[in-house]
Tab-separated table of C-alpha atoms in Angstrom:
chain	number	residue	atom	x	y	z
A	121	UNK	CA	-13.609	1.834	-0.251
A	122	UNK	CA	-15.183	-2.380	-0.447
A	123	UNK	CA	-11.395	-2.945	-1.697
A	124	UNK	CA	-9.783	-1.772	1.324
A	125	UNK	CA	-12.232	-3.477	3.843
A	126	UNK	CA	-11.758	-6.721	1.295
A	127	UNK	CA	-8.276	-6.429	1.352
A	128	UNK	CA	-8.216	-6.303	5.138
A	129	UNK	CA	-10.271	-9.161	5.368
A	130	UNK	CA	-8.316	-11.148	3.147
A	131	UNK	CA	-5.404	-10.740	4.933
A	132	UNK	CA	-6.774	-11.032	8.411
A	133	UNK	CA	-8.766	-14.785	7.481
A	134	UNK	CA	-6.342	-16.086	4.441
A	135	UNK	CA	-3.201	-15.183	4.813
A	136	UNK	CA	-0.625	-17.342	6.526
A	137	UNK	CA	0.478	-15.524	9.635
A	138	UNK	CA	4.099	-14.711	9.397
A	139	UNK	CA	6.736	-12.896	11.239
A	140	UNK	CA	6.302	-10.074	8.752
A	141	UNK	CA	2.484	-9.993	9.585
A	142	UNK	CA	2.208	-6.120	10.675
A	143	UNK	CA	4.281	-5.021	7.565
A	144	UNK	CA	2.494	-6.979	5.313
A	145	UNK	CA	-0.605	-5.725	6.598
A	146	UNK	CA	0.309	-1.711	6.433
A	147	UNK	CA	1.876	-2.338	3.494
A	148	UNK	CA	-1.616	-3.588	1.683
A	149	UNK	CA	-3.310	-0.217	3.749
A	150	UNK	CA	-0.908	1.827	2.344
A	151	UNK	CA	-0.905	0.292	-1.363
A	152	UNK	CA	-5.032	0.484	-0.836
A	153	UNK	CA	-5.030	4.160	0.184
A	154	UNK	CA	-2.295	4.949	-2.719
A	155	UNK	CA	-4.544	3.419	-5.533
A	156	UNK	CA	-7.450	5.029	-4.072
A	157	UNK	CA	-6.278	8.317	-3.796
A	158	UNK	CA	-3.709	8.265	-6.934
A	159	UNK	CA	-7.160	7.670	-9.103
A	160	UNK	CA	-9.539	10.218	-7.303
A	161	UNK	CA	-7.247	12.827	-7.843
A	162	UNK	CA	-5.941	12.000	-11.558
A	163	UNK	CA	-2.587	10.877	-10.995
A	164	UNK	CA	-2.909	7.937	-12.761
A	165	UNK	CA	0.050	7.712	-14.627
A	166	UNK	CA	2.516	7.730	-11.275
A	167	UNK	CA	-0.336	5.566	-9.513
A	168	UNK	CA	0.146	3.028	-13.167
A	169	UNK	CA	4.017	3.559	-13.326
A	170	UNK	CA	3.942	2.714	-9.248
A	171	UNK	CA	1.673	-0.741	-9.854
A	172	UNK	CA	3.691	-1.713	-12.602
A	173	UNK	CA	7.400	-1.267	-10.774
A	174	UNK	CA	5.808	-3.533	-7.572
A	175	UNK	CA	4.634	-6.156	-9.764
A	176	UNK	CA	7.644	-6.780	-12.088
A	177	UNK	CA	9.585	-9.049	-9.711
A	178	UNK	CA	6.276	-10.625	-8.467
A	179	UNK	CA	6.335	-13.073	-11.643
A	180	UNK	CA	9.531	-13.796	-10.946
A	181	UNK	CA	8.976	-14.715	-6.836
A	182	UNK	CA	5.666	-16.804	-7.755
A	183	UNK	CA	7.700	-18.999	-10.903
A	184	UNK	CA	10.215	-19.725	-7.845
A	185	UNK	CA	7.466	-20.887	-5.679
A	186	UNK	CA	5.956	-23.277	-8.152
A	187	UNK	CA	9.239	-24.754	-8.844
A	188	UNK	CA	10.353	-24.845	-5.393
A	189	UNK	CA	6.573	-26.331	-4.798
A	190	UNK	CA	7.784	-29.034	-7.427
A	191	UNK	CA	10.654	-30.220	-6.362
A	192	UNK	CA	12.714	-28.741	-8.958
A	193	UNK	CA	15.517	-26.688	-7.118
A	194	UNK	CA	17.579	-25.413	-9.940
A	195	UNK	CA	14.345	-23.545	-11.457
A	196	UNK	CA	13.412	-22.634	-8.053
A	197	UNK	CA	17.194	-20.951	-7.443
A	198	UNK	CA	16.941	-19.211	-10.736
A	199	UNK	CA	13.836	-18.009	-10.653
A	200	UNK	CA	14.923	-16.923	-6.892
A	201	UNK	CA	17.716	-15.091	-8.302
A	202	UNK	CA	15.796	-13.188	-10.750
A	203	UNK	CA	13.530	-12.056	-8.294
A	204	UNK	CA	16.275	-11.025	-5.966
A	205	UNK	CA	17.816	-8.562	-8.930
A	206	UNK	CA	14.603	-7.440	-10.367
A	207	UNK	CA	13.485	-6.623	-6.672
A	208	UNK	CA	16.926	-4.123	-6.336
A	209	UNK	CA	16.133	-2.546	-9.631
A	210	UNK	CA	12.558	-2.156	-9.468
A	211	UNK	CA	12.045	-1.325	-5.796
A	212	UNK	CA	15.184	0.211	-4.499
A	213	UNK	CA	16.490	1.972	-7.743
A	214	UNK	CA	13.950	2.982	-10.423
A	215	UNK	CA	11.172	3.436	-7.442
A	216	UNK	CA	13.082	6.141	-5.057
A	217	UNK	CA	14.804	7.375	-7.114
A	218	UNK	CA	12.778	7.615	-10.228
A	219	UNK	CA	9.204	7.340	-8.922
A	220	UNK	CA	9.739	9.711	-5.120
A	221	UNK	CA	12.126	11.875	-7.006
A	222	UNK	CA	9.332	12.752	-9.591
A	223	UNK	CA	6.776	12.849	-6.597
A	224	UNK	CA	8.489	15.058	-4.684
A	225	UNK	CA	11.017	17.195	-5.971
A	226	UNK	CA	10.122	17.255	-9.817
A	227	UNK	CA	6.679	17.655	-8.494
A	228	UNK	CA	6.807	20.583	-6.664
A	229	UNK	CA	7.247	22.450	-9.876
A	230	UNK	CA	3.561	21.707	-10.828
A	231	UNK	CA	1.384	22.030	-7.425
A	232	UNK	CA	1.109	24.991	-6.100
A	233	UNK	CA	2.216	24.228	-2.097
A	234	UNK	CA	0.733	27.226	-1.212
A	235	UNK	CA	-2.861	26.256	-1.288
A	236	UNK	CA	-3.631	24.026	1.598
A	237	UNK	CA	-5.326	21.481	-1.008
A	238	UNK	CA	-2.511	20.422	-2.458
A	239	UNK	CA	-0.099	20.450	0.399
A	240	UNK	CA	-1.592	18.483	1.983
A	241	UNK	CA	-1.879	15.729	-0.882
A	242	UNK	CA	1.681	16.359	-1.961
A	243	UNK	CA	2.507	15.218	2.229
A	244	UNK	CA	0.085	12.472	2.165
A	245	UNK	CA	1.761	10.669	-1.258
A	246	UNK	CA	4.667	11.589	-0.268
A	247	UNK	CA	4.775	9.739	3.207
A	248	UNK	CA	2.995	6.769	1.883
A	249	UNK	CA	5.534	6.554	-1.057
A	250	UNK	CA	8.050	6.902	1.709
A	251	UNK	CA	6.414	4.354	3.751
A	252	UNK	CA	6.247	1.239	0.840
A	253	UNK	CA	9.930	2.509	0.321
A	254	UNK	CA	11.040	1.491	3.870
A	255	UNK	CA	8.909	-1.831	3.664
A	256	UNK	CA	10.874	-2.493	0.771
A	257	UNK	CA	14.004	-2.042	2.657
A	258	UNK	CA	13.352	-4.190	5.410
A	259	UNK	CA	12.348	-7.064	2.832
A	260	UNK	CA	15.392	-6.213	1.051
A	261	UNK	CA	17.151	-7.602	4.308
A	262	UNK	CA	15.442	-11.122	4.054
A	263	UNK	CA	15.833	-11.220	0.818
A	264	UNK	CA	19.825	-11.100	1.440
A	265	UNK	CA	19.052	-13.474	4.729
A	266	UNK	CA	17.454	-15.457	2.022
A	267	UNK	CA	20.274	-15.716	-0.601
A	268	UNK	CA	22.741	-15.941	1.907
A	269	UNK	CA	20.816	-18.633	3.453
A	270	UNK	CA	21.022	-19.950	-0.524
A	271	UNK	CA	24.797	-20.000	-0.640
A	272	UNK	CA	25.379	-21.467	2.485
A	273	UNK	CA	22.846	-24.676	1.907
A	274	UNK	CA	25.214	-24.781	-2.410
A	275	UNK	CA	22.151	-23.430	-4.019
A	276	UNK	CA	19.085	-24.935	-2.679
A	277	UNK	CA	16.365	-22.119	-1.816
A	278	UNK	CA	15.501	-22.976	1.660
A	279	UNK	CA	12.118	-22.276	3.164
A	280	UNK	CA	10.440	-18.587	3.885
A	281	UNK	CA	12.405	-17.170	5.635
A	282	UNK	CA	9.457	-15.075	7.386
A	283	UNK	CA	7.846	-18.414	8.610
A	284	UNK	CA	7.317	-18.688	12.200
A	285	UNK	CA	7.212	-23.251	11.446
A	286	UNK	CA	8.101	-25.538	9.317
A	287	UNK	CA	4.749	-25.741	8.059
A	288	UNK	CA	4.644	-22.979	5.919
């Protein structure tokens, strides 16, 4: 449970505040509380397969930063681009309807829903799966903002979109 309270802290002292400040936030509860409960009750490969799908286009978004950070806008667009694609595939193909579908439906096969026990986990997953799914969704929006932002300004990735100054 220190990793949720450290996460929270981290996010409430570190993080830059942005205009995506309350999603960010439940999204890192919601991650927290999926970890947490994938490993105390065993389900670590869909809690492993789940990690792995979010942090594939992660690489991709951070290599765009540093280039972008470096003046170097045709890495930064590339790298941009790649995370824009990996994002679609990872988080809005393969994760609802590879990961929820095996959570839910395929699942359902296994558990036996008429014990309150595991109900009530097969709910909980469920609506947190459901939850980092519509999060994903709603970034998936400024991501487009973002590239459409991109084509209008001939390939130069502009700034955050989610900024609330130029400072950021």
């Amino acid at each position: 449970m220190w990793i949720l309270h450290y996460s929270i802290a981290a996010i409430l002292t570190w993080e830059t505040r942005r205009k995506d400040f309350s999603v960010m936030f439940t999204h890192h509860v919601v991650t927290v509380l999926l970890i947490g409960g994938s490993y105390l009750t065993g389900f670590f490969r869909i809690g492993s397969i789940i990690l792995a799908l979010h942090d594939g286009s992660d690489v991709f978004l951070e290599a765009a930063k540093v280039f972008k950070y470096s003046g170097r806008e045709f890495g930064a667009s590339v790298c941009f681009a790649f995370f824009a694609i990996s994002w679609l595939i990872l988080r809005l193909i393969f994760f609802p309807f590879w990961v929820i579908k095996a959570t839910s439906i395929d699942l359902q096969k296994v558990l036996n829903l008429s014990q309150s026990c595991d109900t009530l986990l097969y709910y909980m997953f469920n609506t947190l799966l459901i939850m980092l799914l519509i999060f994903h969704i709603y970034w998936w929006m400024l991501i487009c903002a973002m590239i459409s932002r991109q084509l209008k300004n001939r390939g130069t990735v502009g700034e955050d979109i989610r900024s609330d100054s130029d400072d950021d």
